[in-house]
Tab-separated table of C-alpha atoms in Angstrom:
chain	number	residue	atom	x	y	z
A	1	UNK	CA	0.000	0.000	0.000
A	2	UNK	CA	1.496	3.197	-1.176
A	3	UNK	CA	2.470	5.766	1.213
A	4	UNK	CA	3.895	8.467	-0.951
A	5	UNK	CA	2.207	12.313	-0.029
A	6	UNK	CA	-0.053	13.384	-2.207
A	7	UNK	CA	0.598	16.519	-4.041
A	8	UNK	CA	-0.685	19.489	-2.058
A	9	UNK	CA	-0.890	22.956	-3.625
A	10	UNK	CA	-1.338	24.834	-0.644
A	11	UNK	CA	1.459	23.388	1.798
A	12	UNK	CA	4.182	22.763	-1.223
A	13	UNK	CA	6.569	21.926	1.821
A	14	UNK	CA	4.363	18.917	1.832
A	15	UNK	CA	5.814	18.112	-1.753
A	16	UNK	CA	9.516	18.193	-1.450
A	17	UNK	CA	9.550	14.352	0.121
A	18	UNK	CA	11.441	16.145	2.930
A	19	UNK	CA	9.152	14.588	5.586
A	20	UNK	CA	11.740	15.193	8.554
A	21	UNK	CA	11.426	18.678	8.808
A	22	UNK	CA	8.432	19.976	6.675
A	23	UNK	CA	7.761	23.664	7.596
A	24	UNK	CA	4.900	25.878	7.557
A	25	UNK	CA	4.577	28.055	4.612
A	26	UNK	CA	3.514	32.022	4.293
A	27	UNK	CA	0.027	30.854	3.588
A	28	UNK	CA	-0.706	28.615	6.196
A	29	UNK	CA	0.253	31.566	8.390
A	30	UNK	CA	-2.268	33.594	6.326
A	31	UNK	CA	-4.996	31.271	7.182
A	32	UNK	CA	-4.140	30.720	10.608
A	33	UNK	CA	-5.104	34.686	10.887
A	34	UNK	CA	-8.009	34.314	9.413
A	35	UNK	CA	-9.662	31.295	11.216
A	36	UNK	CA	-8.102	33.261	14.715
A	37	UNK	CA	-10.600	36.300	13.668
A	38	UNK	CA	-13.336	33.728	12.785
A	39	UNK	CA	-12.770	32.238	16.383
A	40	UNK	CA	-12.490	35.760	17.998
A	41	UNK	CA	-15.791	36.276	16.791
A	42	UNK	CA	-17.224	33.070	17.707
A	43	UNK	CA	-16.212	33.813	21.233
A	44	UNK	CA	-17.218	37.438	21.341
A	45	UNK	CA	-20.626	36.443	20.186
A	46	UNK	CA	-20.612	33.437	22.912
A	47	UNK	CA	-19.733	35.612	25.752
A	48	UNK	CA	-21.314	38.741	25.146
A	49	UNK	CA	-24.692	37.943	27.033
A	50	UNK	CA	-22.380	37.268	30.301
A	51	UNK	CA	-20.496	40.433	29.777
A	52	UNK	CA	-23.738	42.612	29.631
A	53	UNK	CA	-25.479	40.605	32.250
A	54	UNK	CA	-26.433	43.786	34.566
A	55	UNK	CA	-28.057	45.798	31.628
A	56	UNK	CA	-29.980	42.835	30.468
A	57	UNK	CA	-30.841	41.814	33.765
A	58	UNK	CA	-32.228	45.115	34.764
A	59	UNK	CA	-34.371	45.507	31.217
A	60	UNK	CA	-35.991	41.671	30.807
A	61	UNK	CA	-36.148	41.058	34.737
A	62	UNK	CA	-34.553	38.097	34.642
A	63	UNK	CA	-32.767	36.195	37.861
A	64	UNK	CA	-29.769	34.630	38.125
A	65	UNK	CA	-31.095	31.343	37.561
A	66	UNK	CA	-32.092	32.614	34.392
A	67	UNK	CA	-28.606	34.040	33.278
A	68	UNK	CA	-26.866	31.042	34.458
A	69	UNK	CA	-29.182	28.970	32.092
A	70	UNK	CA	-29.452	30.840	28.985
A	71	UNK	CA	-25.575	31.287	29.162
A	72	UNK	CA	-24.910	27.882	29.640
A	73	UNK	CA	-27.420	24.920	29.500
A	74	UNK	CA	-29.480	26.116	26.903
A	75	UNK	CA	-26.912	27.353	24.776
A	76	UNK	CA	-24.682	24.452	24.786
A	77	UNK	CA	-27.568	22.340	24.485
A	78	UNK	CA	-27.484	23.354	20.562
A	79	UNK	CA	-23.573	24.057	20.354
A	80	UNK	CA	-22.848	20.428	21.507
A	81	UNK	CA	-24.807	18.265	20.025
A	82	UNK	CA	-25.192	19.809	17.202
A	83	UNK	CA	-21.171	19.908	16.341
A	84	UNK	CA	-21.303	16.015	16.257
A	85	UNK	CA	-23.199	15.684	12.779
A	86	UNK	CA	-21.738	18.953	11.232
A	87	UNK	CA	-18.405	16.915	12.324
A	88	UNK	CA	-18.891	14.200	10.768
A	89	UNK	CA	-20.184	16.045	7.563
A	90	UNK	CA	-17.600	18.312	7.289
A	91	UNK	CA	-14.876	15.416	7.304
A	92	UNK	CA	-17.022	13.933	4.185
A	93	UNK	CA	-16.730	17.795	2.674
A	94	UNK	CA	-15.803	21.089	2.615
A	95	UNK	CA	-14.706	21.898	5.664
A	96	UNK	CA	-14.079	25.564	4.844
A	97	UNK	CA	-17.264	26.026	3.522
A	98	UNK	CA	-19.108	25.141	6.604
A	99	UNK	CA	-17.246	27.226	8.947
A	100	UNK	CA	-18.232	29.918	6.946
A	101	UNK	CA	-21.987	28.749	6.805
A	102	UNK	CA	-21.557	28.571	10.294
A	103	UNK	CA	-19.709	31.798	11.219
A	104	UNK	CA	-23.156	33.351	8.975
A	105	UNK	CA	-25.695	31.627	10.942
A	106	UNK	CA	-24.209	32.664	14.495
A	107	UNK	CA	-23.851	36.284	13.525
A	108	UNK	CA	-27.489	36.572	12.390
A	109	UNK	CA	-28.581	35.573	15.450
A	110	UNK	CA	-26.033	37.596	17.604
A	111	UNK	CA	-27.672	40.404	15.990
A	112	UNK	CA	-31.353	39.101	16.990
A	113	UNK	CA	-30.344	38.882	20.467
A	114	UNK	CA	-29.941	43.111	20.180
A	115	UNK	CA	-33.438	42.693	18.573
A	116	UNK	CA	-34.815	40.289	21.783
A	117	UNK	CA	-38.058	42.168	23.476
A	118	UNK	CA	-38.548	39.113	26.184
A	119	UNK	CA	-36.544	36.312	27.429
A	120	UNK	CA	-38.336	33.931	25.652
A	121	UNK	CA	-37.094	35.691	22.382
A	122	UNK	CA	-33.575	36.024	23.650
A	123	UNK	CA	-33.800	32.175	24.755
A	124	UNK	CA	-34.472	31.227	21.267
A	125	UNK	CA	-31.291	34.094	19.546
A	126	UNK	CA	-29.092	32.228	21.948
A	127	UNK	CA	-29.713	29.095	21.134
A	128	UNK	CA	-29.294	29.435	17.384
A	129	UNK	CA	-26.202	31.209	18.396
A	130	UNK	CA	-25.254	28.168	19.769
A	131	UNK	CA	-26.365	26.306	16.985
A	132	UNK	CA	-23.958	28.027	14.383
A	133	UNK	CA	-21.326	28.201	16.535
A	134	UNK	CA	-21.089	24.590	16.569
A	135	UNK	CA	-20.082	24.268	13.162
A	136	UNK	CA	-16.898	26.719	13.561
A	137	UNK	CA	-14.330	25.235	15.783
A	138	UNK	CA	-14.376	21.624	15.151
A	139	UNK	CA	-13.428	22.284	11.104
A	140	UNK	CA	-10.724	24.827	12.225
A	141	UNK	CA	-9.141	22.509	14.209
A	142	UNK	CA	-8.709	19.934	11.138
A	143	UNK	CA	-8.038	22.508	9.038
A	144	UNK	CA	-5.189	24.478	10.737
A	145	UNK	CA	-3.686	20.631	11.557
A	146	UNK	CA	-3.817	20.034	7.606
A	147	UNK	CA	-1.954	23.210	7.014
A	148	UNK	CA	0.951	22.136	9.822
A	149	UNK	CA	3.240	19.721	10.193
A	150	UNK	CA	3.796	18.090	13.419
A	151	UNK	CA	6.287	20.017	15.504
A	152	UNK	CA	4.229	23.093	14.850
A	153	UNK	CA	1.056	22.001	15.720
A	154	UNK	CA	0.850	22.994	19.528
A	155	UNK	CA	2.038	26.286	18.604
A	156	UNK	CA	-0.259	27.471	15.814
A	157	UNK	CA	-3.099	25.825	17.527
A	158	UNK	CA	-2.359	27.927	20.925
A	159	UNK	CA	-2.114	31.046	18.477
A	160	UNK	CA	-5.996	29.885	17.183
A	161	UNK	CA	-6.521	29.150	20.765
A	162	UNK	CA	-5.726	33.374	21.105
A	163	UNK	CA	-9.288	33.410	19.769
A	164	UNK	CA	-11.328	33.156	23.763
A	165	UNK	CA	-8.941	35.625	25.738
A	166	UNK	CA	-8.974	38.401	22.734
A	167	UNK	CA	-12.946	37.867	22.028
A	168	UNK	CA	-13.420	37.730	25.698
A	169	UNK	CA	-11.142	41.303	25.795
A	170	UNK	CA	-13.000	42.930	23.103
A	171	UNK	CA	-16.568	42.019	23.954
A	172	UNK	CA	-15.630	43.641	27.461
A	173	UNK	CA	-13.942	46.484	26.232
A	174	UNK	CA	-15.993	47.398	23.311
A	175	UNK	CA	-18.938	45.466	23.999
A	176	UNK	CA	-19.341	47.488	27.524
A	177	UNK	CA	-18.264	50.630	26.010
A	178	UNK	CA	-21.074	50.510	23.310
A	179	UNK	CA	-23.278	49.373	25.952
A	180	UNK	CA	-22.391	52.303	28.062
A	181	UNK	CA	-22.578	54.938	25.383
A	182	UNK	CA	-25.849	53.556	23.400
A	183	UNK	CA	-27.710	50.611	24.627
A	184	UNK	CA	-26.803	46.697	24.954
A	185	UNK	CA	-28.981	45.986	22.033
A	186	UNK	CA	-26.419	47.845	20.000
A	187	UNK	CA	-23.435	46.002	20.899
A	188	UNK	CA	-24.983	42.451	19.810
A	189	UNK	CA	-26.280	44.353	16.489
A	190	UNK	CA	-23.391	45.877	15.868
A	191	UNK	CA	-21.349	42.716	16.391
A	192	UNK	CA	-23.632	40.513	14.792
A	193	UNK	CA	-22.926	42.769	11.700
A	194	UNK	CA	-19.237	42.700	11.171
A	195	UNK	CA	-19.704	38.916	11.514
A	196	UNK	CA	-21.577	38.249	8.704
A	197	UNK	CA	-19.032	40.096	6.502
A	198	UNK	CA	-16.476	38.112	7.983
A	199	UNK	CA	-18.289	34.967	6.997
A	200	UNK	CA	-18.329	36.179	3.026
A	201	UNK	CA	-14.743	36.646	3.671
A	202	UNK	CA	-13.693	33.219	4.951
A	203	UNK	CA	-15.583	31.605	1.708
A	204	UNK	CA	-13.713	33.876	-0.614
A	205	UNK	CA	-9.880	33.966	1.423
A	206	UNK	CA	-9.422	30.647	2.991
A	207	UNK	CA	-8.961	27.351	0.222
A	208	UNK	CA	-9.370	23.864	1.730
A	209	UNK	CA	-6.483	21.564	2.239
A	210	UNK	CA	-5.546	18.659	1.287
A	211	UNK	CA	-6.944	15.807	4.384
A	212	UNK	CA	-3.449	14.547	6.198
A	213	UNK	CA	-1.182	16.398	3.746
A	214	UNK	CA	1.548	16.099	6.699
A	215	UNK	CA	0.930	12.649	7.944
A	216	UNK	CA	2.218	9.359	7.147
A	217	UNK	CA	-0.733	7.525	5.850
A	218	UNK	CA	-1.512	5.895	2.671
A	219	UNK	CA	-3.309	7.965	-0.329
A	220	UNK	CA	-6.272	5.278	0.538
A	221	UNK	CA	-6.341	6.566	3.972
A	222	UNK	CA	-6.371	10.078	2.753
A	223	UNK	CA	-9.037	9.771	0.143
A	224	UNK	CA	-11.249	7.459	2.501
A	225	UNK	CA	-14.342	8.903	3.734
A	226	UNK	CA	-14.983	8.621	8.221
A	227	UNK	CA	-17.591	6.748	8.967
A	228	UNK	CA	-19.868	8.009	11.888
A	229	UNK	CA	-20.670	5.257	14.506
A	230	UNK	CA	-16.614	4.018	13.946
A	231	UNK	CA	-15.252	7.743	14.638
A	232	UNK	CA	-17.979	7.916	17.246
A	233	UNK	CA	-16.964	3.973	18.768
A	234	UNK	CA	-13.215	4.973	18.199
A	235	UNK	CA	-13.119	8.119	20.621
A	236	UNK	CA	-15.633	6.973	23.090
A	237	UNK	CA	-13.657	3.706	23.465
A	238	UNK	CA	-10.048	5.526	23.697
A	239	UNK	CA	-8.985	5.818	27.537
A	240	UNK	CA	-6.653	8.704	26.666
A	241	UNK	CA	-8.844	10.796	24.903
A	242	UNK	CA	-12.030	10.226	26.836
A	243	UNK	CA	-10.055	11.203	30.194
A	244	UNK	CA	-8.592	14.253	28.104
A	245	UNK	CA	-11.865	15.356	27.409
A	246	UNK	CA	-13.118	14.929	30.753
A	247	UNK	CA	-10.437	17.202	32.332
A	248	UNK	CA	-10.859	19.682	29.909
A	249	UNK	CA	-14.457	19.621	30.706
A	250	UNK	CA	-13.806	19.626	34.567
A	251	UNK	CA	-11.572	22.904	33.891
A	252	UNK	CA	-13.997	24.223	31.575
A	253	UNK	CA	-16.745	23.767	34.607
A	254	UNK	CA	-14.480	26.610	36.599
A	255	UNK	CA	-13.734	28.855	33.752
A	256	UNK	CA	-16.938	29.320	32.524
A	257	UNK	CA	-18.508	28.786	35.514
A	258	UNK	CA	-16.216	31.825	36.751
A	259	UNK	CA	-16.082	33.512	33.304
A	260	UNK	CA	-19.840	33.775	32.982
A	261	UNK	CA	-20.415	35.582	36.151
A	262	UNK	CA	-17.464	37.984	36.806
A	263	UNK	CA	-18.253	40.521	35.305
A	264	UNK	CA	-21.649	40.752	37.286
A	265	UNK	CA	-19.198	39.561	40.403
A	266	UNK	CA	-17.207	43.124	39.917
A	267	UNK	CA	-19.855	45.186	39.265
A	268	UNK	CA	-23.073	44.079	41.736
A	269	UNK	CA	-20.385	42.868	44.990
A	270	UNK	CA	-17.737	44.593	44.026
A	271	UNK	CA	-18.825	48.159	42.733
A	272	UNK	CA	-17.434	48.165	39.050
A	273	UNK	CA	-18.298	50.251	36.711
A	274	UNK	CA	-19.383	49.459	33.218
A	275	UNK	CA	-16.445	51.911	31.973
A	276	UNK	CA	-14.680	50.202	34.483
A	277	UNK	CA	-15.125	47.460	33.692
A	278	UNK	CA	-13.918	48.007	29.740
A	279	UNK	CA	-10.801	48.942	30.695
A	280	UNK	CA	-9.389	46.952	33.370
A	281	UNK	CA	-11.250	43.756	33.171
A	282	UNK	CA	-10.691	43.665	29.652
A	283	UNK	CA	-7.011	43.861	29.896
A	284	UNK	CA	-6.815	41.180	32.649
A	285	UNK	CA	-8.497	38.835	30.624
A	286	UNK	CA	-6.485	39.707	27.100
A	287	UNK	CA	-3.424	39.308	28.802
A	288	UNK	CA	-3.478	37.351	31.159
A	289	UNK	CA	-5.383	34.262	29.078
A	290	UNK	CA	-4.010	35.279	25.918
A	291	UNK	CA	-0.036	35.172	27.755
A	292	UNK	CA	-1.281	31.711	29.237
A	293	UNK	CA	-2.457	30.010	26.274
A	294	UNK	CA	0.718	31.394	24.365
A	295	UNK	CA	3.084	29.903	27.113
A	296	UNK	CA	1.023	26.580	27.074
A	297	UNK	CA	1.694	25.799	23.019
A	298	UNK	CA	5.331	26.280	23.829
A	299	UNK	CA	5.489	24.128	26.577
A	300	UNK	CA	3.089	21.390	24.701
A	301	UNK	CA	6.109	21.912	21.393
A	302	UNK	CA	8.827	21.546	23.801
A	303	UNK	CA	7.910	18.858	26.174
A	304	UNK	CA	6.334	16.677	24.231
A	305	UNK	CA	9.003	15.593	22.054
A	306	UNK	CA	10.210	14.080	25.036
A	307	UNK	CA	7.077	12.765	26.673
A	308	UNK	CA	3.637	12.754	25.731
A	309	UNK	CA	3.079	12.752	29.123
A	310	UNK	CA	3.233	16.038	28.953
A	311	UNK	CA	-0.362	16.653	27.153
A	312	UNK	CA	-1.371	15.634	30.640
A	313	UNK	CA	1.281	17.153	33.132
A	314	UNK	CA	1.037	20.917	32.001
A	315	UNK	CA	-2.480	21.211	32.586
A	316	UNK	CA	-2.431	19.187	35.784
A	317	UNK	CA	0.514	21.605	37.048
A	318	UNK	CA	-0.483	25.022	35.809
A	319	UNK	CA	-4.272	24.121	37.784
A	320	UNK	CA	-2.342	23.164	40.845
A	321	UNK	CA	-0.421	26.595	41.109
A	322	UNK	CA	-4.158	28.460	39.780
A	323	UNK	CA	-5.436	27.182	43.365
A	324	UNK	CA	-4.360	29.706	45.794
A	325	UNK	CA	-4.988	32.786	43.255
A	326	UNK	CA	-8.559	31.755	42.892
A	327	UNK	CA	-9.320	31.629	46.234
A	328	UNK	CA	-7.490	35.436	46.501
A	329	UNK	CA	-9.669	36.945	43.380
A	330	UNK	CA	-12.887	35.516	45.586
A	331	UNK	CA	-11.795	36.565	48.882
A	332	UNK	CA	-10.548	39.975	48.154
A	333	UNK	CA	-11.870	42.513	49.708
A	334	UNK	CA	-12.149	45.525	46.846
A	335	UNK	CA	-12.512	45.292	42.822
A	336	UNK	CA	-8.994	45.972	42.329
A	337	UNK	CA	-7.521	43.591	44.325
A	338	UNK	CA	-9.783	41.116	42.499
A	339	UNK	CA	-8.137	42.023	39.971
A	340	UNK	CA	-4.307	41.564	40.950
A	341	UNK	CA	-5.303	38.218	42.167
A	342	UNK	CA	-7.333	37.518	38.982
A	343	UNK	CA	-4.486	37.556	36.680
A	344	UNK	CA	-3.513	34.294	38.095
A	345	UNK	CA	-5.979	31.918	37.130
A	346	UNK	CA	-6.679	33.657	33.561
A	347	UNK	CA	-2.976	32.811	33.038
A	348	UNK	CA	-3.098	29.470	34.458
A	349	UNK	CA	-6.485	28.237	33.519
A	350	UNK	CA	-6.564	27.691	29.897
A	351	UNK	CA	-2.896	25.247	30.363
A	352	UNK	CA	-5.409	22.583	28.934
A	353	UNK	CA	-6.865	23.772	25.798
A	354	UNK	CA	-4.159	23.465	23.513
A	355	UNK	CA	-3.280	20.596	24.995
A	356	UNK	CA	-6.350	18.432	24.191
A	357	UNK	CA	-6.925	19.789	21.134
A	358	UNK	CA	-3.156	18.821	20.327
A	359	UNK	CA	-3.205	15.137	21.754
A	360	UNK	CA	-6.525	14.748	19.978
A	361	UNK	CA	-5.541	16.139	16.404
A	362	UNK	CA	-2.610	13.630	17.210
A	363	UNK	CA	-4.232	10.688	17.663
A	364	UNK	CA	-6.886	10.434	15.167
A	365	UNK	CA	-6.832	9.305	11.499
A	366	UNK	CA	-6.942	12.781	9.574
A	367	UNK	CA	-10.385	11.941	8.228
A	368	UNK	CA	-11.339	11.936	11.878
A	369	UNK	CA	-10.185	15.385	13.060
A	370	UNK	CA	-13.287	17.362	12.529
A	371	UNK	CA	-15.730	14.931	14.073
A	372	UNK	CA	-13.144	13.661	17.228
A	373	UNK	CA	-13.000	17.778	17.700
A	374	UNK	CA	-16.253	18.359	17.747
A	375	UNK	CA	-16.696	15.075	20.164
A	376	UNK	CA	-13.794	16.658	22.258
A	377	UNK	CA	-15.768	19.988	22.209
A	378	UNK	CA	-19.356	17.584	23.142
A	379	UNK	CA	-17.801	16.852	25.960
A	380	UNK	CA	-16.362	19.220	27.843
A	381	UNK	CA	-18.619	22.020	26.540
A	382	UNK	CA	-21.324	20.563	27.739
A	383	UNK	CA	-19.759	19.964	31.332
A	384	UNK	CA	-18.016	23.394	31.334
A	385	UNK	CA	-20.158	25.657	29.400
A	386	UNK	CA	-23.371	23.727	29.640
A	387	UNK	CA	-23.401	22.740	33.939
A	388	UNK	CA	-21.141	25.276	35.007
A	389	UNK	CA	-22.596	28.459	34.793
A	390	UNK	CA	-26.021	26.640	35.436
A	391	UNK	CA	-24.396	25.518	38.654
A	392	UNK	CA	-22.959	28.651	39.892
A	393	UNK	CA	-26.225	30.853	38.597
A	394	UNK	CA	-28.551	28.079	40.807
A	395	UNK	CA	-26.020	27.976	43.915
A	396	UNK	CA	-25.640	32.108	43.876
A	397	UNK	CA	-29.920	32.032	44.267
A	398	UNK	CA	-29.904	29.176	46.516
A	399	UNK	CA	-27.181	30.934	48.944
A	400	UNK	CA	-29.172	34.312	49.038
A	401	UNK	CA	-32.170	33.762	51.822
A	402	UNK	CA	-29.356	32.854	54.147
A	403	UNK	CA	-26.312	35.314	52.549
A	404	UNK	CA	-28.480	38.653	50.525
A	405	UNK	CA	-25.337	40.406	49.916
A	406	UNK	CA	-22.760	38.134	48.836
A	407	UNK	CA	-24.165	34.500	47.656
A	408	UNK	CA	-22.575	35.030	44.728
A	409	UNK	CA	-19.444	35.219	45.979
A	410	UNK	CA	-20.235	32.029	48.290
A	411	UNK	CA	-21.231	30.125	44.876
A	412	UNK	CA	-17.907	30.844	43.604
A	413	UNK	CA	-15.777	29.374	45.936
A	414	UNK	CA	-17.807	26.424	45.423
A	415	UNK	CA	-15.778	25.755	42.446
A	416	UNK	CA	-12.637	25.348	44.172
A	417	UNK	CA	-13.271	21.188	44.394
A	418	UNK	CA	-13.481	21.476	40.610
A	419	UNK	CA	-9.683	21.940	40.449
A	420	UNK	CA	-8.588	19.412	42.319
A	421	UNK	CA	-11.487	16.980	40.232
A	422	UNK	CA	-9.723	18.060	36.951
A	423	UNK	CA	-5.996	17.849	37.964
A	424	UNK	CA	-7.069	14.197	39.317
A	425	UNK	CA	-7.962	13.439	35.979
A	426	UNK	CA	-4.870	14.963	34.279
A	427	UNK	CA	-3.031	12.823	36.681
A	428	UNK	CA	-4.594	9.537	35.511
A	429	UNK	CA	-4.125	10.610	31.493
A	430	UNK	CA	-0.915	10.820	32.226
A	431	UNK	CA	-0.075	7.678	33.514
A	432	UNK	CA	-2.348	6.099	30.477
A	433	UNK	CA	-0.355	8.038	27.950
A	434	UNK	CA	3.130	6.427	29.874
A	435	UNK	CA	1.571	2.948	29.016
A	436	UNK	CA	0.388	3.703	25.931
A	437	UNK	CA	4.055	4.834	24.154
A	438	UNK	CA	5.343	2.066	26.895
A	439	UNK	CA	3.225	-0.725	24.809
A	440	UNK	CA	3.966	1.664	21.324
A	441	UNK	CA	7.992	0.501	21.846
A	442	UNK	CA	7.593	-2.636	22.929
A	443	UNK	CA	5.392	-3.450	19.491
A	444	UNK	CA	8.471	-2.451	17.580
């Protein structure tokens, strides 16, 4: 069975039959721009409603209960499930043309949140938010690992990974500032706006790549179409990347958990301003997470090419030194020294994304990637972004009869278990991945 590359116009590195040391190319760099603005969108859109929670609390009268669910269960009810068939169609097709179908759909409805005269009506925007946004990460994911060789991987994937901490930055900064000069109903429609464009411009900008350009598989492999229920059977039944979704999820239980209620944290127990808000929360958040997620593909590039142990051990540590900051950004006593202490978790938090995206994009056959992403994303999406801020929106209105003035803050230390949960789980990856390359060199 032949194993020769295929010829691949857009990563001609890919054609030298230099396989040791392939390197990215101009346009892969390009494109990796591109599908970071697509993702900076996608996040902006997704966090938005959390960022303007006080506004839209005070003009729909809706509770905390309320918040907690429409910015996590009912959203990722669509953004999870939904991702597993637009997976596995987008491996069949054209990947690039359903993120941008996607990236469409999600800004339409950001702008009819803006629109939203109830909470019924904003229930329904933010679930077909949800709903388009689950058709723009998974493809991405294949897409960027198609344009990269391995060896680069970790570190253009925690570039695409800059997408959460600069979306999160600009919806507070320019999402509060629009809120605070016009109305929140601006911000989404303005928003919602400039994504649509964007989603003309991936279709036109971006061309597909050849499936496994970089990897050593046979031109059978690479023209073969994935199957569902054996992509589906393959990750569900694979220790390592069941318990690497599960810690992501667990960590993605405490970030958006936290990340979904902070900014109503600063400003109703805390005193923030929204102006306030815009300027220094925003720049905790874009560099702090953004620094953190750059720091994490390094380490992944570095350490793993001596141990893939490491897809396991960066996360576990970075969430073990996270502990004692969280506690401080709870505890403290004013807004700004919420701050200072906030800066380490957002650095420290988000160790695990590139990670499991990595070890995932790694381990799959490349006709695989989009749908094993988008089962990646299933679960821990719908533990993190689906239960989390559920949880902590439930727990801040079952604290208040007892604690009026601060059962929010009393819900978020209940997170704190959540770390050690998740850097339990990193633990036990880790020693799978030991046995796995253990049993790998003993096979040859």
């Amino acid at each position: 069975m032949s194993e020769t590359p295929i010829a691949n116009p857009v990563n001609p590195a890919a054609n030298t039959g230099n396989s040791a040391d392939p390197k990215p190319t101009k346009r892969a760099w390009v494109v990796l721009g591109i599908l970071c603005f697509v993702y900076i969108l996608n996040f902006l859109d997704r966090q938005l409603l959390a960022i303007l929670a006080k506004p839209i609390q005070d003009t729909l009268n809706i509770s905390d209960t309320q918040l907690g669910l429409i910015t996590g269960l009912y959203f990722a009810f669509f953004y999870c499930f939904i991702a597993i068939p637009v997976g596995w169609l987008a491996d069949r097709t054209h990947r690039v043309g359903i993120l941008s179908l996607a990236c469409g759909i999600w800004s339409a409805a950001t702008l009819a949140c803006g629109l939203a005269k109830s909470y019924p009506q904003l229930v329904i925007a933010r679930m077909t938010v949800g709903f388009g946004e689950a058709g723009g990460v998974p493809p991405s994911y294949a897409i960027i690992t198609d344009y990269f060789p391995k060896g680069n991987r970790g570190r253009a994937l925690s570039i695409f990974n800059l997408g959460p901490p600069i979306g999160a930055a600009l919806g507070i900064a320019f999402g509060a500032a629009i809120a605070a000069a016009f109305s929140w109903r601006m911000a989404f429609i303005v928003l919602g706006g400039i994504g649509i464009v964007t989603a003309i411009g991936v279709a036109l900008f971006v061309k597909e790549p050849p499936r496994g350009a970089f990897d050593k598989v046979s031109d059978q492999e690479r023209q073969e179409k994935a199957k569902f229920w054996e992509t589906l059977k393959m990750f569900f039944s694979r220790k390592s990347l069941m318990l690497a979704a599960l810690g992501s999820g667990s960590t993605q239980f405490i970030t958006y958990g936290l990340g979904n209620f902070t900014t109503l944290y600063l400003m109703r127990d805390k005193g923030m301003t929204l102006s306030e808000v815009a300027l220094w929360y925003s720049l905790i958040v874009g560099f702090g997470m953004g620094a953190g997620i750059l720091v994490s593909g390094w380490a992944i590039d570095r350490f793993t090419r001596k141990s893939k142990q490491a897809y396991a051990l960066v996360p576990a540590a970075s969430l073990a030194l996270a502990i004692p900051f969280y506690l401080a950004f709870v505890w403290a006593p004013t807004w700004e020294w919420s701050l200072i202490f906030l800066i380490g978790p957002m650095f420290l938090n988000y160790f695990y994304l590139s990670s499991s995206v990595a070890l995932v994009q790694e381990e799959v056959k490349p006709n695989q990637r989009v749908m094993s992403g988008a089962l990646l994303l299933l679960v821990m999406n719908f533990i993190g972004l689906g239960l989390g801020p559920t949880y902590v929106g439930a727990a801040s209105d079952f604290f208040r009869a007892d604690f009026p003035e601060n059962s929010l803050q009393i819900a978020l230390f209940t997170l704190t278990p959540f770390y050690v949960f998740a850097i339990i789980l990193f633990l036990w990856l880790a020693k799978v991945l030991k046995k796995e390359s253990e049993d790998a060199a003993a096979a040859v």
